[in-house]
Each structure stands twice: as C-alpha cells, then as structure tokens.
Coordinates of C-alpha atoms in Angstrom, one line a residue:
M355 CA 41.9 -84.9 4.6
K356 CA 40.6 -82.1 2.4
E357 CA 40.0 -79.0 4.4
P358 CA 36.3 -78.1 4.6
K359 CA 35.0 -74.7 3.5
V360 CA 32.5 -72.4 5.2
E361 CA 29.8 -70.2 3.6
V362 CA 29.6 -66.8 5.3
G363 CA 26.7 -64.5 4.6
I364 CA 28.2 -61.0 4.3
L365 CA 25.8 -58.6 2.6
F366 CA 22.0 -58.4 2.1
E367 CA 20.9 -55.7 -0.3
P368 CA 18.6 -55.2 -3.4
Q369 CA 21.9 -54.3 -5.2
I370 CA 25.4 -55.4 -4.5
E371 CA 28.5 -53.7 -5.9
F372 CA 31.9 -55.4 -5.8
I373 CA 35.3 -55.3 -7.3
L374 CA 37.1 -58.4 -8.5
L375 CA 40.7 -57.4 -7.8
T376 CA 42.1 -60.3 -9.8
P377 CA 40.6 -62.5 -12.5
Y378 CA 37.7 -64.7 -11.5
H379 CA 35.7 -67.4 -13.3
T380 CA 31.9 -67.5 -13.6
S381 CA 29.3 -68.8 -16.1
G382 CA 32.0 -70.0 -18.4
K383 CA 33.8 -66.7 -18.7
E384 CA 36.7 -64.9 -17.0
V385 CA 35.8 -61.6 -15.4
C386 CA 37.7 -58.8 -13.5
G387 CA 37.1 -55.3 -12.2
K388 CA 33.9 -53.6 -10.8
Q389 CA 30.6 -55.5 -11.0
V390 CA 27.0 -54.7 -10.2
V391 CA 24.3 -57.3 -9.5
T392 CA 20.7 -56.3 -8.9
Y393 CA 17.6 -58.1 -7.6
N394 CA 15.1 -58.2 -10.5
E395 CA 11.8 -60.1 -10.5
G396 CA 13.0 -62.8 -8.2
R397 CA 16.3 -63.3 -10.0
I398 CA 19.8 -61.8 -10.2
L399 CA 20.4 -59.3 -13.0
W400 CA 24.0 -59.0 -14.1
N401 CA 25.3 -57.5 -17.3
G402 CA 21.9 -57.6 -18.9
R403 CA 21.1 -61.2 -18.2
Q404 CA 19.2 -62.9 -15.4
Y405 CA 20.5 -65.7 -13.2
D406 CA 19.2 -67.8 -10.3
E407 CA 22.6 -67.9 -8.7
L408 CA 26.1 -66.7 -9.5
L409 CA 29.4 -68.1 -8.2
F410 CA 32.6 -66.2 -8.9
E411 CA 35.6 -68.5 -8.3
P412 CA 39.2 -67.3 -8.1
L413 CA 41.7 -68.3 -10.7
E414 CA 44.7 -67.8 -8.3
E415 CA 45.3 -68.6 -4.6
T416 CA 46.1 -65.0 -4.0
A417 CA 42.9 -63.7 -5.6
A418 CA 40.7 -61.3 -3.7
F419 CA 37.5 -59.3 -4.2
E420 CA 36.1 -56.2 -2.4
L421 CA 32.5 -55.8 -1.4
L422 CA 31.3 -52.2 -1.2
D423 CA 29.1 -50.7 1.5
V424 CA 29.0 -53.7 3.8
T425 CA 26.9 -52.9 7.0
I426 CA 28.7 -53.9 10.2
G427 CA 27.4 -53.7 13.8
I428 CA 23.8 -54.4 12.5
N429 CA 21.2 -53.0 14.9
F430 CA 23.9 -51.8 17.3
H431 CA 24.5 -48.1 18.1
W432 CA 27.8 -48.2 16.2
E433 CA 26.2 -49.6 13.0
R434 CA 28.0 -48.3 9.9
K435 CA 29.0 -49.2 6.3
E436 CA 32.5 -50.0 5.1
D437 CA 34.2 -51.6 2.1
Q438 CA 35.6 -55.0 2.9
R439 CA 38.1 -57.2 1.1
F440 CA 37.9 -61.1 1.0
S441 CA 39.8 -64.0 -0.4
G442 CA 38.1 -67.2 -1.6
S443 CA 34.9 -67.3 -3.8
L444 CA 31.9 -65.0 -3.9
K445 CA 28.4 -66.5 -4.3
I446 CA 25.3 -64.4 -5.0
I447 CA 21.9 -65.8 -4.2
V448 CA 18.3 -64.5 -4.0
E449 CA 16.8 -64.5 -0.6
N450 CA 13.7 -62.7 0.9
G451 CA 13.3 -60.2 -1.9
K452 CA 17.0 -59.2 -1.9
L453 CA 20.4 -60.5 -2.9
T454 CA 22.8 -62.1 -0.4
G455 CA 26.5 -62.0 -1.0
I456 CA 28.3 -65.1 0.5
N457 CA 32.0 -65.6 0.9
V458 CA 33.0 -69.3 0.4
I459 CA 36.3 -69.8 2.1
H460 CA 38.5 -72.5 3.8
I461 CA 37.7 -72.8 7.5
E462 CA 41.2 -72.1 8.8
D463 CA 41.5 -68.9 6.7
Y464 CA 38.1 -67.9 8.0
L465 CA 39.4 -68.4 11.6
T466 CA 42.4 -66.2 11.0
S467 CA 40.1 -63.4 10.1
V468 CA 37.7 -64.0 13.0
I469 CA 40.4 -63.8 15.7
S470 CA 41.7 -60.7 14.1
S471 CA 38.2 -59.1 13.9
E472 CA 36.7 -60.2 17.2
M473 CA 39.8 -59.6 19.2
S474 CA 42.9 -57.6 18.6
A475 CA 45.3 -59.4 16.3
T476 CA 48.1 -58.1 18.5
A477 CA 46.9 -59.9 21.6
S478 CA 49.1 -62.5 23.3
L479 CA 49.6 -65.7 21.5
E480 CA 48.0 -67.9 24.2
L481 CA 44.8 -65.7 24.2
L482 CA 44.6 -66.0 20.3
K483 CA 45.2 -69.7 20.5
A484 CA 42.3 -70.1 23.0
H485 CA 40.1 -68.0 20.9
A486 CA 40.9 -70.0 17.7
V487 CA 39.9 -73.2 19.4
I488 CA 36.7 -71.7 20.8
S489 CA 35.7 -70.1 17.4
R490 CA 36.5 -73.3 15.5
S491 CA 34.4 -75.3 17.9
W492 CA 31.4 -73.0 17.7
L493 CA 31.6 -72.8 13.8
L494 CA 31.8 -76.6 13.4
A495 CA 29.0 -77.2 15.9
Q496 CA 26.8 -74.9 13.9
I497 CA 27.6 -76.6 10.6
R498 CA 26.9 -80.0 12.2
K499 CA 23.6 -78.8 13.7
N500 CA 22.5 -77.3 10.3
K501 CA 23.4 -80.6 8.6
E502 CA 21.4 -82.7 11.1
I503 CA 18.4 -80.4 10.8
T504 CA 18.5 -80.7 7.0
E505 CA 18.9 -84.5 7.0
A506 CA 16.1 -84.9 9.6
H507 CA 13.5 -83.5 7.1
T508 CA 11.4 -82.3 10.0
G509 CA 10.1 -78.9 10.8
Y510 CA 12.6 -77.1 13.0
S511 CA 11.3 -74.4 15.3
A512 CA 13.3 -72.6 18.0
F513 CA 10.5 -71.6 20.4
T514 CA 8.5 -73.0 23.3
Q515 CA 5.0 -71.9 24.3
T516 CA 2.8 -72.3 27.4
D517 CA -0.4 -70.7 28.5
E518 CA 1.6 -67.9 30.2
E519 CA 4.5 -67.2 27.8
L520 CA 6.1 -67.6 24.4
I521 CA 9.8 -67.9 24.2
R522 CA 11.6 -67.5 20.8
W523 CA 15.3 -68.1 20.1
Y524 CA 16.8 -66.3 17.2
D525 CA 19.6 -68.5 15.9
H526 CA 19.4 -71.2 13.2
E527 CA 16.3 -69.9 11.5
D528 CA 17.9 -66.4 10.9
H529 CA 20.0 -67.9 8.1
T530 CA 19.3 -71.2 6.4
H531 CA 21.1 -70.6 3.0
F532 CA 24.6 -70.3 4.4
D533 CA 26.5 -71.6 7.4
V534 CA 27.1 -68.4 9.5
C535 CA 26.7 -64.7 9.1
A536 CA 29.6 -62.2 9.4
D537 CA 28.4 -59.9 12.1
D538 CA 28.0 -60.0 15.9
H539 CA 25.0 -62.3 15.7
C540 CA 27.5 -65.1 14.8
Q541 CA 31.2 -64.3 14.9
R542 CA 32.6 -61.0 13.6
Y543 CA 34.3 -61.8 10.3
Q544 CA 35.7 -59.0 8.0
G545 CA 37.7 -61.1 5.6
I546 CA 41.2 -59.7 5.0
T547 CA 40.0 -56.1 5.7
R548 CA 41.6 -56.2 9.1
A549 CA 45.3 -56.8 9.0
S550 CA 46.3 -60.2 10.5
T551 CA 49.5 -60.5 12.4
S552 CA 52.0 -63.3 12.5
Q553 CA 50.7 -64.2 15.9
A554 CA 47.1 -64.6 14.7
I555 CA 48.3 -66.8 11.8
E556 CA 50.5 -68.8 14.2
A557 CA 47.6 -69.2 16.7
V558 CA 45.4 -70.8 14.0
S559 CA 48.2 -72.9 12.6
A560 CA 49.3 -74.1 16.1
T561 CA 45.7 -75.2 17.0
R562 CA 44.8 -76.5 13.5
G563 CA 41.8 -78.9 13.8
E564 CA 41.6 -78.6 17.6
V565 CA 38.1 -78.3 19.0
L566 CA 36.3 -78.6 22.4
M567 CA 34.5 -81.9 22.8
Y568 CA 31.8 -83.1 25.3
E569 CA 30.5 -86.7 25.2
G570 CA 31.7 -87.2 21.7
K571 CA 30.3 -84.0 20.2
I572 CA 31.8 -80.7 19.3
C573 CA 30.9 -78.1 21.9
D574 CA 28.6 -75.2 21.0
A575 CA 31.2 -72.8 22.4
R576 CA 29.4 -69.5 22.8
F577 CA 31.5 -66.7 24.0
S578 CA 31.2 -63.1 25.0
K579 CA 33.7 -60.2 25.3
C580 CA 31.7 -58.7 28.1
C581 CA 29.3 -61.0 30.0
G582 CA 28.2 -58.5 32.7
G583 CA 29.9 -60.5 35.4
A584 CA 27.7 -63.6 34.9
M585 CA 28.0 -66.5 32.6
E586 CA 24.4 -67.4 31.5
E587 CA 22.8 -70.8 31.1
F588 CA 22.8 -71.8 27.4
Q589 CA 19.1 -72.7 27.4
N590 CA 18.2 -69.2 28.7
C591 CA 19.8 -67.5 25.7
W592 CA 20.1 -69.7 22.6
E593 CA 17.8 -72.7 22.5
N594 CA 15.8 -74.9 24.8
V595 CA 18.7 -77.4 25.2
R596 CA 20.9 -77.8 28.3
H597 CA 24.6 -78.1 27.8
P598 CA 26.4 -79.0 31.0
Y599 CA 29.5 -77.2 29.8
L600 CA 27.6 -73.8 29.5
T601 CA 26.1 -73.2 32.9
G602 CA 25.5 -70.1 35.0
K603 CA 28.4 -69.0 37.2
R604 CA 30.2 -66.0 38.5
D605 CA 32.8 -64.5 36.2
Y606 CA 35.3 -64.0 38.9
I607 CA 37.7 -65.7 41.3
P608 CA 38.8 -63.5 44.3
E609 CA 42.6 -63.6 44.6
S610 CA 42.4 -64.7 48.2
H611 CA 40.2 -67.7 47.3
A612 CA 42.2 -68.8 44.2
S613 CA 44.6 -71.7 44.4
D614 CA 47.8 -71.5 42.4
S615 CA 46.2 -73.4 39.5
E616 CA 43.1 -71.2 39.6
K617 CA 45.3 -68.1 39.3
Q618 CA 46.5 -69.4 36.0
I619 CA 43.3 -70.9 34.6
T620 CA 39.6 -70.2 35.1
G621 CA 38.4 -72.5 38.0
P622 CA 35.4 -72.6 40.3
A623 CA 34.1 -69.1 40.7
I624 CA 32.4 -67.6 43.8
Q625 CA 28.7 -68.1 44.1
L626 CA 26.5 -66.2 41.6
P627 CA 23.4 -64.5 43.1
D628 CA 20.0 -65.8 42.0
L629 CA 19.3 -63.2 39.3
T630 CA 15.8 -64.6 38.7
Q631 CA 14.9 -62.8 41.9
E632 CA 14.1 -59.2 41.2
E633 CA 15.8 -57.9 44.3
E634 CA 19.0 -59.7 43.5
A635 CA 18.9 -58.7 39.8
D636 CA 18.2 -55.0 40.8
R637 CA 21.2 -55.0 43.1
W638 CA 23.5 -56.7 40.5
I639 CA 22.5 -54.2 37.8
R640 CA 22.8 -51.1 39.9
T641 CA 26.2 -51.9 41.5
S642 CA 29.5 -52.8 40.0
P643 CA 30.3 -56.4 41.0
D644 CA 33.8 -57.7 40.7
A645 CA 34.3 -59.5 37.4
F646 CA 37.1 -60.4 35.0
C647 CA 35.3 -58.3 32.3
N648 CA 34.8 -55.3 34.7
T649 CA 38.1 -53.6 34.1
Q650 CA 39.6 -50.3 33.0
D651 CA 43.0 -51.8 32.5
K652 CA 44.1 -50.5 29.1
K653 CA 46.6 -53.4 28.6
I654 CA 43.8 -55.9 29.0
L655 CA 41.3 -54.0 26.9
S656 CA 43.9 -53.6 24.1
Q657 CA 44.0 -57.4 23.9
V658 CA 40.3 -57.9 23.9
L659 CA 39.1 -55.0 21.7
N660 CA 40.0 -54.6 18.1
L661 CA 42.3 -51.5 18.0
S662 CA 40.4 -50.0 15.2
L663 CA 37.2 -50.1 17.2
I664 CA 38.6 -49.5 20.7
H665 CA 37.0 -46.0 20.8
I666 CA 33.6 -47.7 20.5
S667 CA 31.7 -49.0 23.5
E668 CA 31.5 -52.8 22.8
P669 CA 28.0 -54.4 23.0
T670 CA 27.3 -57.1 25.4
R671 CA 26.3 -60.3 23.6

C-alpha cells in the first residue's frame, strides 16, 4: 500500500523567505536557492508574477529546504523564531490575509521528527516506540475526522451553549486548509532541524503502521508531558465527545499499592479528588501531590524533554 502523506502548517506570515537547498520543481520550471514569496492583493507574489497557490516538489529523495524565521512556542513564554529545515514538498497558500507555508511529507518521516522534537531523540527505545504509536494514532485520527467533516457537507462548530454558559473548543476550526500544525497546539514538528538518532528511526520503523484502536476506530490519543498529576476527561478539554479511553484519573500508582504488572505498566491509579469542588481544587493546586510527572529526576527529565530546550520550563498542555 502506498504510504500516505500529511500536510503540516509551519509558517503564517505576510512574507515567507526560504532556501531550496537542492533543485525543486514548480510551475513547469526547476528552481534552487533563496526564494521570497509575498502576500499581494489576495494572491501570492513570486518573482514578479502572482499565483493562487505554489507547490515546490523535490527532484531527489534527499532534497531539503529551509524556512527562515519560523515562530515556535506560539503564545508561550518561550516563544521565539528559528530557521528550520525540512524534507518533502513545500506548498504556499493564501489564508486569512497572509501566506501559509505547508510541508507535505510522508507520515512515517513526519513521525521520526515528532518523537525527536516532542521528546528527546536519545530517550529509551521503548519510550520512543510508545510515543511513535501514540503520535501516529493522534495524527491519523485527526486526518480521519477532517475527512468525515468535509464529506458530511454540514456546518461543523465546536461549541455548546446554554443560558448560563458558552463553551468553545479550539481544535479543528483552527486549521482547515492542512491536516495539522507544527507547534504545541498539535504536535511539535520541526522537520529535520532536530537531529534524529538511530533509536528514533528504529522506534518508528519497528512500530510502522501500528495505532491504538477502540471499537474499530483509531483513538484520538491526546498526550501531555506534564499533566499536573491528573489525566483530564477528553470532553472537558477538546470537544463535547466522550471517549472511554480518555477519562479522568490520578497520574500515580503508589509503590505499596502496585502489583508486579502495575510496576511495569500504567494500571489503575489511586482515586483522584473531585477537582470540580473548589476546596479540593484549591488543595490540589496549592500542594504538591505525588504524580509520575512530579519529578526532579534528571535522568527521567532528559528522556522527556528535548535536550536543546531542557533549560526552558515546559508548558502544561
């Protein structure tokens, strides 16, 4: 079966500068080197001509391009710009009065970058394999969901409203012209900017095509590096849909309560307080409950945090 591709939104600016490091093909011509595209009267201005869309396709498997001044950590305290390198194709579209730069890439190549960008590429093989399965599941679930919404031809709106409240989920409607974004809103993806290790490549290869399933559907496998000690209900965070595999529970198993099997895998956790009660929530926030993610162990942190970002306080998602 032909490996599917994913379209990843990388950059959203009135002007995008990039470098084609090897020859690419677009609009019937071969191009290479530094390029500049600018939003102009609802279209893309490139080399003195206007386009509705541009697609730069590689002529070689080892082809790569570099996007300049990509914003990472959008709306977080560590937001900054950096140049990023990618393999695959580059698509430029017009969106909301700006240009959007989209990387079109094979899913398995995308995953190698994700587990090297979200986690540390030097983490243990089993952790990277688990992450690869989770990330692949989440990605394919989003692609399937987008396809179903498009085929339904009905207005999709991620909010509920009563006389007392309006609840709005920011998810699908944040990007409708590509599959996923490249920042923490989706999964952190930085192309081939972050060096992958042989372990990261092996983790993706060893789990190739593997996903988490529930009742015949791929699981929407949301994950967090730091959950604050509590795994939240899906419908409280993402959309007004209940997934039995994403329910609220305590992110901890006391050693004295764990069976031999639970010491090796995540099993039933001790009871989570009712955090909808103000008193319980106040106590939870002001104290430091035992949790797997509540650790100062540098060995554990070095596996979870990307080494290039380990000096930065990671945001809770």
